[in-house]
Structure formats: C-alpha cells, structure tokens
Amino acid sequence: MITKQFFGTTRDGRAVHRYTLARGGLTVQALDYGARIQSILVPGQNGPVDVVLGYDDLAGYEADPSHLGAFVGRVANRVEKGRFTLNGVEYQMSINNGPNHCHGVWDQQVLDASIEGETLLLRWHSPAGEDGLPGTVDAEMRYTLDEDGGLTLDYRAVTDADTPVNLTNHSYFNLAGGGSVLDQLVQLYAARYTPADEVSCPTGAVLAVAGTPMDFTDPKPIGRDIDADFDQLRWAGGFDHNWCIDGEAGVLRPAAYAFSEKTGVTLACETTQPGIQFYSGNYLDGRAGKGGMRHERRSAFCLETQHYPCSVNRPAFPSVILHPGEEYHEVTVYRFGLK
C-alpha cells in the first residue's frame, strides 16, 4: 500500500509530497524532492527501528549538505575538477566538493511522482546543458517493497546524445537507530577497490584489499581499522572509497551485508552495478535530524551502489557513457531482516 501527503513548499514555491510505502513489516517514506528516502522503519529485537538518517521538514533537506537519502545524478560521486572530454568536446560541471564535482543536482529537484500499484514511480527530465552536461536525459526511479523485507530501487534512463550517466541512492544507514556505527558489522563482497588521492578522486588503479584495512571480505566492525595508519584512511578521514563488486556487472548479486548487535537488524544489499561506495559518515557535522537526533560524525554509513567514481576520466574503468538508442538500467535491493 502507498499513501501520499503534502510535506512542504520549497523556498522557490514548489510543492513537495511524502509517499509512504508499507508491506510485510517494512515501512518506507520517500519524498518527491530529490526522490529522497526519509525513513525506513524495520522490525528490531525491541520494537521498530528507523534505520536511516533524515529530517522532519523540508527546510532541513534544502539546507542539507550531505545528500541524505537522495537519488543523485546525472553523475554520482567525484569527477576530477568537474571536467571531462567527450567526442572531442570538453565539458565543465559545477565544482562542489573541494576541487571536484560530486553527485550532480538532481537531489535538489522536485520530481514527477505517481503511484503504480505497489510501486512509487519518480521521473526527471534533465535538459541538455543541465550542470554543463550534453544531451537531454529522461530518467525514472521505481521504489518497490516486497513481502520479504526488501526495498528495490530500479533506475532507468535514455538520452538523445552521448552523455555520462551514473546514478545511485545516498541513504545513510544506522541499524541501531542512533549513536555511533563503529560497532556495527559490515561485509563487502569485493576483493578489489579503487584507491583515491588526497581529495578522494580515484587514481585509476585497481588494487587488492587483502592485507590492508580496506579488506571487508569477512564481516568486521566498521571501527576496527578506520583509524589505521594508512594513507587512504588518513586522506578521507575514514572509509569513503569505491569497492569493485565481485561477479559480473549487470547481474543482480550480493554487494554488502551489515548487522547491528544492539537491535538484531541485518541489511543485505544486492545490485547489478559494478561498484559500491562505502562511506563511514566522516563529514557529518552534528546538525539536528529527525526528532532532534544529531547527525554526528560516524553516526551512519552509506552503501552507494554505482559505477566507479571519475569513470569519465579513467578509460580503464567501466564506461558511464550512455548513447542514443540505449537504455541505462540498474537495480539495487536493500533487504532487511532480524537476527
């Protein structure tokens, strides 16, 4: 069942609505503002637990610097200096993350939303020139719940000219419902990762995680190695890197697993995407969220399934260029359980 209610009005006068999806003990609330996931309520050992960070009102989202719960695009993650060359033409995107571009502008848009049975459908028409990018892109996002505690995110896009497209959801998870996440377990189904430079842009290399603090091939507490004397962790202030998911891209397969002993809540992530950005909330700044709960540093983690960052400038990485006549289509499932 999906219901709709008015949520607020943006500073420039656009009406925003909240949609509540409920099925099989799982309740998800999403906004048509940036297709943001505001809350995910799941069964815990001692009652329901809201496992994502968010805000009570629209003003919080408009002032949010961290893309909480957002559908981000047209190009997720970093693009070095916001610049790339395509078909012999150089393009300049906005600079919004140190010297780089990060996550695009879709999280600030009010999308066209509709309810189709058990699915929330959100559409965005991205005109040519938006954020300096070529080609018109029509994108749609489908949020669907199943009876087994799964939230499916289905992304599709088409274009009328060659253009980069790399989409993800930027929900911040805390499976205990609050406090530090350093004691929560995470496993990444990835034997390799893409090391980054001092400003978090991948160098183009792909390295094995074995023997390094980047090894999450077995479940371990997020805090076990987060402050290790390792350049990747020093430069990023913790984990904020892309891992190369094992198996064949384009096929739905395991990407990550997480668990909180405090609540017994588990999270299994599957995706068709080639990569996953695991982020340990290093730059959360303590601002107040839902119910006044402070978003302190390392009080949440992200599992952003996507293509590798800066792929437009790294020819060895899987391509993010969408061509006319093709359809971009990626699926991610976040499945919640109780252990």
Coordinates of C-alpha atoms in Angstrom, one line a residue:
M1 CA 0.0 0.0 0.0
I2 CA 1.2 3.5 -0.8
T3 CA -0.2 6.7 0.5
K4 CA 0.5 10.4 -0.3
Q5 CA 0.5 13.5 1.8
F6 CA 1.7 17.1 1.5
F7 CA 5.1 17.6 3.0
G8 CA 6.0 21.3 2.4
T9 CA 6.8 24.0 0.0
T10 CA 10.3 24.8 -1.3
R11 CA 11.9 28.3 -0.9
D12 CA 11.0 28.9 -4.6
G13 CA 7.4 27.8 -4.2
R14 CA 7.4 24.2 -5.4
A15 CA 5.0 21.8 -3.6
V16 CA 6.7 18.6 -2.1
H17 CA 4.9 15.4 -1.1
R18 CA 5.8 12.4 1.0
Y19 CA 4.9 8.9 0.0
T20 CA 4.6 6.1 2.5
L21 CA 5.1 2.5 1.3
A22 CA 4.2 -0.3 3.7
R23 CA 4.4 -4.0 3.2
G24 CA 5.3 -7.1 5.2
G25 CA 6.5 -5.2 8.3
L26 CA 8.6 -2.8 6.3
T27 CA 7.6 0.9 6.0
V28 CA 9.5 3.4 3.8
Q29 CA 8.8 7.1 3.4
A30 CA 10.1 8.9 0.4
L31 CA 9.8 12.5 -0.9
D32 CA 9.4 13.7 -4.5
Y33 CA 12.1 16.2 -3.6
G34 CA 15.2 14.5 -4.9
A35 CA 13.4 11.1 -4.5
R36 CA 14.9 11.2 -1.0
I37 CA 14.2 8.3 1.3
Q38 CA 13.2 10.0 4.6
S39 CA 12.8 6.9 6.8
I40 CA 12.9 3.1 6.7
L41 CA 11.1 1.5 9.6
V42 CA 12.1 -2.1 10.2
P43 CA 11.4 -4.7 13.0
G44 CA 14.0 -4.8 15.7
Q45 CA 14.6 -7.0 18.8
N46 CA 12.8 -4.5 21.0
G47 CA 10.4 -2.9 18.5
P48 CA 10.5 -0.9 15.3
V49 CA 13.8 0.8 14.3
D50 CA 14.2 3.7 11.9
V51 CA 17.5 2.8 10.2
V52 CA 18.2 5.9 8.0
L53 CA 19.1 9.5 8.8
G54 CA 16.8 12.2 7.7
Y55 CA 15.0 15.5 8.6
D56 CA 11.5 16.2 9.9
D57 CA 10.8 19.1 7.5
L58 CA 11.7 20.3 4.0
A59 CA 13.9 23.1 5.3
G60 CA 16.2 20.5 6.7
Y61 CA 16.6 18.9 3.3
E62 CA 17.0 22.2 1.5
A63 CA 19.9 23.1 3.8
D64 CA 21.4 19.6 3.8
P65 CA 25.0 19.4 2.5
S66 CA 25.2 15.6 2.7
H67 CA 22.6 14.3 0.2
L68 CA 20.7 12.5 2.9
G69 CA 18.5 9.7 1.3
A70 CA 18.8 11.3 -2.1
F71 CA 18.7 9.9 -5.6
V72 CA 21.8 11.5 -7.1
G73 CA 22.8 12.2 -10.7
R74 CA 23.2 12.8 -13.5
V75 CA 26.8 11.8 -12.5
A76 CA 27.2 10.3 -9.0
N77 CA 30.4 10.6 -7.0
R78 CA 33.5 12.6 -7.9
V79 CA 34.5 13.9 -11.3
E80 CA 38.1 15.3 -11.2
K81 CA 37.9 19.1 -11.4
G82 CA 34.4 18.7 -12.7
R83 CA 35.9 18.4 -16.2
F84 CA 35.9 15.7 -18.9
T85 CA 36.2 15.4 -22.7
L86 CA 33.6 13.5 -24.8
N87 CA 33.7 13.2 -28.6
G88 CA 36.5 15.8 -28.7
V89 CA 34.5 18.4 -26.7
E90 CA 35.5 19.5 -23.2
Y91 CA 32.7 19.9 -20.6
Q92 CA 32.8 21.7 -17.3
M93 CA 30.5 20.7 -14.5
S94 CA 29.9 22.6 -11.2
I95 CA 32.7 22.4 -8.6
N96 CA 31.0 21.5 -5.3
N97 CA 33.4 19.1 -3.5
G98 CA 36.8 20.6 -2.9
P99 CA 38.3 20.9 -6.4
N100 CA 35.9 18.3 -7.8
H101 CA 32.3 17.8 -8.9
C102 CA 30.3 15.4 -6.8
H103 CA 26.8 13.9 -7.1
G104 CA 25.1 16.3 -9.5
V105 CA 22.0 18.4 -8.9
W106 CA 19.0 16.0 -9.1
D107 CA 18.8 15.8 -5.3
Q108 CA 17.5 19.4 -5.3
Q109 CA 14.7 18.9 -7.8
V110 CA 11.0 18.1 -7.4
L111 CA 10.4 15.1 -9.4
D112 CA 7.2 14.0 -11.2
A113 CA 5.8 11.2 -8.9
S114 CA 3.0 8.7 -9.4
I115 CA 1.7 5.6 -7.7
E116 CA 1.5 2.5 -9.9
G117 CA 0.1 -0.3 -7.7
E118 CA 2.8 -1.3 -5.2
T119 CA 5.4 0.9 -6.9
L120 CA 6.3 4.6 -6.4
L121 CA 7.5 5.9 -9.8
L122 CA 9.5 9.1 -9.9
R123 CA 10.6 10.8 -13.2
W124 CA 13.0 13.6 -14.0
H125 CA 13.5 15.3 -17.4
S126 CA 17.1 16.6 -17.5
P127 CA 17.6 19.1 -20.3
A128 CA 20.7 19.4 -22.3
G129 CA 23.1 21.8 -20.6
E130 CA 21.9 20.9 -17.1
D131 CA 25.1 21.2 -14.9
G132 CA 27.1 21.7 -18.1
L133 CA 26.3 18.2 -19.5
P134 CA 25.4 17.3 -23.1
G135 CA 22.2 15.6 -24.1
T136 CA 18.7 15.5 -22.8
V137 CA 18.1 12.7 -20.3
D138 CA 14.8 11.2 -19.2
A139 CA 15.2 9.2 -16.1
E140 CA 12.9 7.2 -13.9
M141 CA 13.2 5.6 -10.5
R142 CA 10.9 2.9 -9.1
Y143 CA 10.8 2.2 -5.4
T144 CA 9.0 -1.1 -4.6
L145 CA 8.7 -3.2 -1.4
D146 CA 8.3 -7.0 -1.2
E147 CA 6.9 -9.3 1.4
D148 CA 10.4 -10.5 2.4
G149 CA 11.7 -7.1 3.8
G150 CA 13.2 -5.9 0.5
L151 CA 13.3 -2.4 -0.9
T152 CA 14.0 -2.5 -4.6
L153 CA 15.4 0.6 -6.4
D154 CA 15.0 0.3 -10.2
Y155 CA 16.7 3.0 -12.3
R156 CA 16.3 3.6 -16.0
A157 CA 17.4 6.4 -18.3
V158 CA 17.6 7.3 -22.0
T159 CA 19.3 10.2 -23.9
D160 CA 19.3 11.9 -27.2
A161 CA 23.1 12.5 -27.3
D162 CA 26.1 10.8 -25.8
T163 CA 26.4 11.8 -22.1
P164 CA 27.6 10.4 -18.8
V165 CA 25.0 8.8 -16.5
N166 CA 25.9 7.3 -13.2
L167 CA 23.0 7.0 -10.6
T168 CA 22.8 6.0 -7.0
N169 CA 20.9 6.4 -3.8
H170 CA 22.6 8.2 -0.9
S171 CA 20.8 6.8 2.2
Y172 CA 22.7 7.0 5.5
F173 CA 22.2 3.8 7.5
N174 CA 22.4 3.2 11.2
L175 CA 21.0 -0.2 12.0
A176 CA 20.8 0.7 15.8
G177 CA 18.6 3.7 15.1
G178 CA 21.2 6.2 16.5
G179 CA 24.6 6.6 18.1
S180 CA 27.9 5.6 16.6
V181 CA 28.1 3.0 13.9
L182 CA 31.6 2.0 14.6
D183 CA 30.5 -1.2 16.4
Q184 CA 28.2 -2.3 13.5
L185 CA 29.5 -5.1 11.3
V186 CA 29.9 -4.6 7.5
Q187 CA 30.9 -7.1 4.9
L188 CA 31.7 -6.1 1.3
Y189 CA 31.7 -8.7 -1.4
A190 CA 34.7 -7.2 -3.1
A191 CA 38.3 -8.4 -3.3
R192 CA 39.4 -5.1 -5.0
Y193 CA 39.0 -1.4 -4.6
T194 CA 40.0 1.8 -6.4
P195 CA 42.4 3.8 -4.3
A196 CA 41.9 7.6 -4.3
D197 CA 44.1 10.7 -4.0
E198 CA 44.1 13.3 -1.2
V199 CA 40.8 14.8 -2.5
S200 CA 39.0 11.4 -2.8
C201 CA 39.2 11.1 -6.6
P202 CA 40.3 7.6 -7.8
T203 CA 43.8 7.4 -9.3
G204 CA 42.7 4.9 -11.9
A205 CA 44.4 2.0 -10.2
V206 CA 42.6 -1.1 -9.0
L207 CA 44.2 -2.9 -6.0
A208 CA 43.5 -6.0 -3.9
V209 CA 42.1 -5.4 -0.5
A210 CA 43.9 -8.4 1.0
G211 CA 46.4 -7.4 3.8
T212 CA 45.0 -3.8 4.0
P213 CA 42.5 -2.0 6.2
M214 CA 40.2 -2.0 3.1
D215 CA 39.5 -5.7 3.5
F216 CA 35.8 -6.3 4.3
T217 CA 35.6 -9.7 2.7
D218 CA 34.7 -11.1 6.1
P219 CA 32.3 -9.1 8.4
K220 CA 34.1 -6.8 10.7
P221 CA 33.2 -3.7 12.9
I222 CA 33.4 -0.5 10.9
G223 CA 35.6 0.9 13.7
R224 CA 38.2 -1.9 13.7
D225 CA 40.5 -0.3 11.1
I226 CA 39.0 3.1 10.5
D227 CA 41.8 5.0 12.2
A228 CA 44.7 2.8 10.9
D229 CA 47.9 4.5 9.8
F230 CA 47.0 4.0 6.1
D231 CA 47.1 6.8 3.6
Q232 CA 43.7 6.1 2.1
L233 CA 42.1 6.4 5.5
R234 CA 44.1 9.4 6.6
W235 CA 43.2 11.4 3.5
A236 CA 39.5 10.6 3.6
G237 CA 39.1 10.7 7.4
G238 CA 37.9 7.1 7.4
F239 CA 36.2 5.0 4.7
D240 CA 35.0 6.8 1.6
H241 CA 36.0 4.6 -1.3
N242 CA 34.7 2.6 -4.2
W243 CA 35.0 -1.2 -4.0
C244 CA 34.7 -3.4 -7.1
I245 CA 31.9 -5.8 -6.5
D246 CA 32.8 -9.5 -7.2
G247 CA 31.0 -11.2 -10.1
E248 CA 29.5 -10.0 -13.3
A249 CA 28.2 -6.4 -13.6
G250 CA 24.7 -6.3 -14.9
V251 CA 23.7 -9.3 -12.9
L252 CA 21.9 -8.9 -9.5
R253 CA 24.4 -10.3 -7.0
P254 CA 25.5 -9.7 -3.4
A255 CA 27.3 -6.4 -2.7
A256 CA 27.2 -5.9 1.0
Y257 CA 26.0 -7.1 4.4
A258 CA 25.6 -5.2 7.7
F259 CA 24.4 -6.1 11.2
S260 CA 23.8 -4.3 14.5
E261 CA 24.0 -6.5 17.6
K262 CA 22.1 -3.8 19.6
T263 CA 18.9 -4.2 17.6
G264 CA 19.5 -7.5 15.7
V265 CA 18.8 -5.7 12.4
T266 CA 20.5 -7.0 9.3
L267 CA 20.9 -5.4 5.9
A268 CA 21.8 -7.3 2.8
C269 CA 22.5 -5.3 -0.4
E270 CA 22.3 -6.8 -3.9
T271 CA 22.9 -4.9 -7.1
T272 CA 23.6 -5.0 -10.8
Q273 CA 26.1 -2.2 -10.5
P274 CA 29.9 -2.8 -10.9
G275 CA 30.9 -0.8 -7.7
I276 CA 29.8 0.2 -4.3
Q277 CA 31.0 3.4 -2.4
F278 CA 31.2 2.5 1.3
Y279 CA 31.2 5.7 3.3
S280 CA 31.5 5.9 7.1
G281 CA 29.9 9.3 7.7
N282 CA 33.3 11.1 8.2
Y283 CA 31.9 14.5 7.3
L284 CA 28.6 14.5 9.1
D285 CA 28.6 17.8 11.1
G286 CA 26.3 17.3 14.0
R287 CA 23.2 19.1 12.6
A288 CA 19.8 18.0 14.0
G289 CA 17.8 15.5 12.1
K290 CA 14.5 13.7 12.8
G291 CA 13.3 14.0 16.4
G292 CA 16.3 16.3 17.1
M293 CA 18.8 13.4 16.8
R294 CA 22.2 14.8 15.9
H295 CA 24.0 13.6 12.8
E296 CA 27.3 13.3 14.5
R297 CA 30.5 12.2 12.7
R298 CA 30.4 8.4 12.0
S299 CA 26.8 8.1 13.1
A300 CA 25.8 6.4 9.8
F301 CA 27.3 4.6 6.8
C302 CA 26.4 4.6 3.2
L303 CA 26.3 1.7 0.7
E304 CA 26.1 3.6 -2.6
T305 CA 25.9 1.1 -5.5
Q306 CA 27.2 2.8 -8.7
H307 CA 29.8 2.8 -11.4
Y308 CA 33.2 3.7 -10.3
P309 CA 33.9 7.4 -9.5
C310 CA 35.5 9.6 -12.1
S311 CA 35.0 7.0 -14.8
V312 CA 34.6 9.7 -17.4
N313 CA 38.3 10.4 -16.9
R314 CA 39.6 6.9 -16.2
P315 CA 39.4 4.9 -19.5
A316 CA 40.2 1.6 -17.7
F317 CA 37.1 1.8 -15.6
P318 CA 33.7 0.5 -16.8
S319 CA 32.2 3.2 -19.0
V320 CA 29.4 5.5 -17.8
I321 CA 28.6 7.0 -21.3
L322 CA 25.0 6.4 -22.4
H323 CA 24.4 6.6 -26.1
P324 CA 21.1 7.3 -28.0
G325 CA 19.2 4.2 -28.6
E326 CA 20.5 2.6 -25.4
E327 CA 18.7 2.3 -22.1
Y328 CA 20.6 2.7 -18.8
H329 CA 19.1 0.2 -16.4
E330 CA 20.4 -0.7 -12.9
V331 CA 18.8 -2.4 -9.9
T332 CA 19.7 -2.3 -6.2
V333 CA 17.9 -4.2 -3.4
Y334 CA 18.2 -3.4 0.2
R335 CA 16.9 -6.3 2.2
F336 CA 16.3 -6.0 6.0
G337 CA 16.0 -8.9 8.5
L338 CA 16.3 -9.7 12.1
K339 CA 19.0 -12.0 13.6

